[in-house]
Coordinates of C-alpha atoms and ligand atoms in Angstrom, one line a residue:
M394 CA -4.0 -1.1 -37.3
R395 CA -4.5 1.8 -34.9
T396 CA -4.3 1.4 -31.1
G397 CA -4.7 3.8 -28.3
F398 CA -5.3 4.3 -24.6
I399 CA -7.7 6.3 -22.4
Q400 CA -6.1 8.0 -19.4
F401 CA -8.6 9.7 -17.0
M402 CA -9.5 10.0 -13.3
P403 CA -12.3 7.6 -12.2
V404 CA -14.5 8.6 -9.3
L405 CA -14.1 6.2 -6.4
G406 CA -17.2 4.1 -5.9
D407 CA -19.4 5.8 -8.6
V408 CA -19.7 3.2 -11.3
D409 CA -22.5 4.9 -13.2
R410 CA -20.6 8.2 -13.4
N411 CA -17.5 6.4 -14.5
I412 CA -19.3 4.5 -17.2
A413 CA -20.8 7.8 -18.5
R414 CA -17.3 9.4 -18.6
I415 CA -15.8 6.3 -20.3
S416 CA -18.6 6.4 -22.9
E417 CA -18.0 10.0 -23.6
L418 CA -14.2 9.5 -23.9
V419 CA -14.5 6.3 -26.1
R420 CA -16.9 8.1 -28.5
G421 CA -14.2 10.7 -29.1
T422 CA -11.6 8.1 -30.2
D423 CA -10.8 6.6 -33.5
S424 CA -8.9 3.3 -33.1
D425 CA -9.1 -0.4 -33.7
L426 CA -7.9 -1.4 -30.2
L427 CA -8.4 0.8 -27.2
V428 CA -7.1 0.1 -23.7
L429 CA -8.5 1.6 -20.5
P430 CA -7.0 1.6 -17.0
E431 CA -7.3 -1.0 -14.2
L432 CA -10.5 -0.7 -12.1
C433 CA -11.6 2.1 -14.5
N434 CA -15.3 1.9 -13.4
T435 CA -14.8 1.8 -9.6
G436 CA -11.6 3.6 -8.6
Y437 CA -8.8 1.8 -6.7
H438 CA -8.4 2.6 -3.0
F439 CA -10.8 0.4 -1.1
I440 CA -10.8 -0.1 2.7
S441 CA -12.5 -3.5 3.0
R442 CA -13.3 -6.5 1.0
A443 CA -17.0 -5.7 1.5
E444 CA -16.6 -2.3 -0.1
A445 CA -14.8 -3.8 -3.2
G446 CA -17.3 -6.7 -3.3
A447 CA -20.3 -4.3 -3.4
L448 CA -18.8 -2.8 -6.6
A449 CA -18.1 -6.2 -8.2
E450 CA -20.0 -7.4 -11.3
E451 CA -20.6 -10.7 -13.0
V452 CA -19.0 -10.9 -16.4
P453 CA -20.3 -10.7 -19.1
Q454 CA -23.8 -9.8 -17.7
G455 CA -22.7 -6.9 -15.5
K456 CA -23.6 -3.4 -16.5
T457 CA -20.0 -2.3 -17.1
T458 CA -19.2 -5.2 -19.6
E459 CA -22.6 -4.6 -21.2
A460 CA -21.8 -0.9 -21.6
L461 CA -18.3 -1.7 -23.0
C462 CA -19.9 -4.1 -25.6
R463 CA -22.3 -1.4 -26.7
L464 CA -19.4 1.1 -27.1
A465 CA -17.3 -1.5 -29.0
K466 CA -20.2 -2.2 -31.4
G467 CA -20.9 1.5 -31.9
K468 CA -17.3 2.3 -32.6
Q469 CA -16.5 -1.0 -34.4
T470 CA -13.4 -1.4 -32.2
F471 CA -11.9 -3.7 -29.6
I472 CA -11.7 -2.5 -26.0
V473 CA -9.8 -3.8 -22.9
A474 CA -10.9 -2.4 -19.6
G475 CA -10.4 -3.1 -15.9
L476 CA -13.2 -3.9 -13.4
I477 CA -13.9 -6.0 -10.3
E478 CA -15.3 -9.4 -11.4
K479 CA -17.6 -11.3 -9.1
S480 CA -17.7 -15.1 -9.5
G481 CA -19.6 -16.9 -6.7
V482 CA -17.9 -15.8 -3.5
K483 CA -14.7 -14.8 -5.3
C484 CA -13.8 -11.3 -6.2
Y485 CA -11.1 -10.6 -8.9
N486 CA -9.2 -7.6 -10.0
A487 CA -9.9 -8.3 -13.7
S488 CA -9.8 -6.9 -17.2
V489 CA -12.3 -7.7 -20.0
L490 CA -11.7 -7.9 -23.7
V491 CA -14.8 -7.0 -25.9
G492 CA -15.2 -6.3 -29.6
P493 CA -17.8 -5.3 -32.2
E494 CA -19.4 -8.8 -31.8
G495 CA -19.6 -8.6 -28.0
Y496 CA -17.7 -10.1 -25.1
I497 CA -14.6 -12.1 -25.8
A498 CA -12.5 -12.9 -22.6
T499 CA -11.5 -12.0 -19.1
Y500 CA -8.1 -11.9 -17.4
R501 CA -7.9 -12.1 -13.6
K502 CA -4.9 -10.3 -12.1
I503 CA -2.3 -12.8 -10.8
H504 CA 0.1 -10.5 -9.0
L505 CA -1.9 -8.4 -6.6
F506 CA -0.2 -5.3 -5.2
Y507 CA 0.0 -4.5 -1.5
E508 CA -3.5 -4.4 0.2
E509 CA -5.2 -5.7 -3.0
T510 CA -4.5 -9.1 -1.4
L511 CA -7.0 -8.1 1.3
W512 CA -9.8 -7.1 -1.2
F513 CA -9.3 -9.5 -4.1
D514 CA -8.6 -13.2 -4.8
P515 CA -5.5 -13.8 -6.9
G516 CA -6.1 -14.8 -10.5
D517 CA -6.5 -18.5 -10.9
R518 CA -5.7 -18.9 -14.6
E519 CA -2.6 -18.5 -16.8
P520 CA -2.3 -15.3 -18.8
E521 CA -3.8 -16.0 -22.2
V522 CA -3.7 -14.7 -25.8
W523 CA -6.7 -14.1 -28.0
D524 CA -6.6 -13.8 -31.8
I525 CA -9.0 -10.9 -32.6
G526 CA -8.4 -11.0 -36.4
I527 CA -6.3 -7.8 -36.6
C528 CA -3.7 -9.1 -34.1
R529 CA -3.2 -11.5 -31.2
V530 CA -3.7 -9.7 -27.9
G531 CA -2.5 -10.7 -24.4
L532 CA -3.9 -9.2 -21.2
M533 CA -2.1 -8.3 -18.0
I534 CA -2.8 -5.8 -15.2
C535 CA -0.6 -3.2 -13.6
F536 CA 1.8 -4.9 -11.1
D537 CA 2.1 -7.9 -13.4
W538 CA 4.8 -5.7 -15.1
I539 CA 7.3 -6.3 -12.4
F540 CA 7.4 -10.1 -13.0
P541 CA 9.1 -10.7 -16.4
E542 CA 7.5 -14.1 -16.6
T543 CA 4.0 -12.5 -17.3
T544 CA 5.2 -10.8 -20.5
R545 CA 7.3 -13.8 -21.5
I546 CA 4.4 -16.2 -21.2
L547 CA 2.2 -13.9 -23.3
A548 CA 5.0 -13.6 -25.9
L549 CA 5.5 -17.4 -26.0
K550 CA 1.8 -17.8 -26.5
G551 CA 2.0 -15.6 -29.6
A552 CA 0.9 -12.2 -28.4
D553 CA 1.5 -9.3 -30.8
V554 CA 0.2 -6.6 -28.5
I555 CA 0.0 -6.7 -24.7
C556 CA -3.0 -4.7 -23.3
H557 CA -1.8 -3.5 -19.9
S558 CA -4.5 -1.9 -17.8
A559 CA -2.9 -0.1 -14.9
N560 CA -3.2 2.1 -11.8
L561 CA 0.5 2.8 -11.5
V562 CA 1.9 4.1 -8.3
M563 CA 5.5 3.1 -8.8
T564 CA 7.6 5.2 -11.2
R565 CA 9.6 2.5 -12.8
C566 CA 7.0 0.8 -14.9
P567 CA 7.1 3.0 -18.1
D568 CA 10.9 2.3 -18.3
A569 CA 10.5 -1.4 -17.5
M570 CA 8.0 -1.8 -20.3
V571 CA 10.6 -0.7 -22.8
T572 CA 12.7 -3.7 -21.8
R573 CA 9.8 -6.1 -21.5
C574 CA 8.9 -5.2 -25.2
L575 CA 12.4 -5.3 -26.4
E576 CA 13.3 -8.6 -24.9
N577 CA 10.1 -10.3 -26.0
R578 CA 9.6 -8.6 -29.4
V579 CA 6.0 -7.5 -28.5
F580 CA 4.1 -4.2 -28.5
A581 CA 2.4 -3.1 -25.3
V582 CA -0.3 -0.5 -24.5
T583 CA -0.1 0.6 -20.9
A584 CA -3.3 2.6 -19.9
N585 CA -2.8 4.3 -16.6
R586 CA -5.1 6.5 -14.6
V587 CA -4.4 9.9 -13.0
G588 CA -5.4 11.6 -9.7
T589 CA -5.0 10.9 -6.0
E590 CA -7.2 8.8 -3.7
T591 CA -6.9 9.4 0.0
R592 CA -8.7 7.2 2.7
G593 CA -7.8 8.1 6.3
E594 CA -4.0 8.1 6.7
K595 CA -3.3 6.4 3.3
S596 CA -2.9 8.1 0.0
F597 CA -2.2 6.8 -3.5
H598 CA -1.1 9.1 -6.3
F599 CA -1.5 7.7 -9.8
Q600 CA 1.1 9.0 -12.2
G601 CA -0.5 8.9 -15.7
R602 CA 2.4 8.4 -18.2
S603 CA 0.3 5.9 -20.2
Q604 CA 2.3 4.7 -23.1
I605 CA 2.4 2.6 -26.2
T606 CA 5.7 0.7 -26.3
A607 CA 7.2 -0.9 -29.3
P608 CA 10.0 -3.5 -29.5
D609 CA 11.8 -0.8 -31.6
V610 CA 11.9 2.2 -29.2
S611 CA 11.8 4.7 -32.0
Q612 CA 8.1 4.0 -32.5
Q613 CA 7.2 4.5 -28.8
Q614 CA 4.4 7.0 -27.9
T615 CA 4.2 8.3 -24.3
D616 CA 1.8 10.6 -22.6
R617 CA 4.1 12.8 -20.4
R618 CA 1.5 15.4 -19.5
G619 CA 0.3 13.4 -16.5
K620 CA -3.3 14.4 -17.1
Ligands
ACM913 C1 -1.0 -1.8 -9.0 O1 -0.7 -3.0 -9.3 N1 -2.2 -1.3 -9.2 C2 0.0 -1.0 -8.4

């Protein structure tokens, strides 16, 4: 089985442009399971719940999940990607799992980071594992990494590979994922974004360093170019 990540710089607020860029990048890959960053179709740094809400989509009928399903079918691959999920009046920082046969599942981020608590509702379901035939995948999103329980729950539920969509701003995560995978005997694919988003006085710099982490560190693959 071949797995990979896509690391790129989404344009804040421009979902159509981001879907076009994602489509171009996915078409250039050759893997069985591909992980994209957190909020990869919207960008990250919102300033109000209304702004985030205006970019939210219902799943699976929203245009981003539909585009991901088309790409997964075309490439005969599984894809995990982060987006904002609208569900009634709730708005979740979520990731979707899709495959050649269409939409499979959604994970809603449980551990919201910093001001995400102002824009999003916290995930209301336990982290889950899905058997996609080639392996069993567990989903978690960015800051979930700092709570060892998230990875442990996914491992106890039988995950072989943890798909970790991220917008990392803290430098410790790539190192921490080595321990998470070692202590839980799982693989992880951390797909991070790059670039900087500045709104008023506040700026977030996203560090790249996406990586595939194995329980045996000798198999680890890291992107150290930060691009
Ligand atoms: C983060 O959870 N996006 C830092």
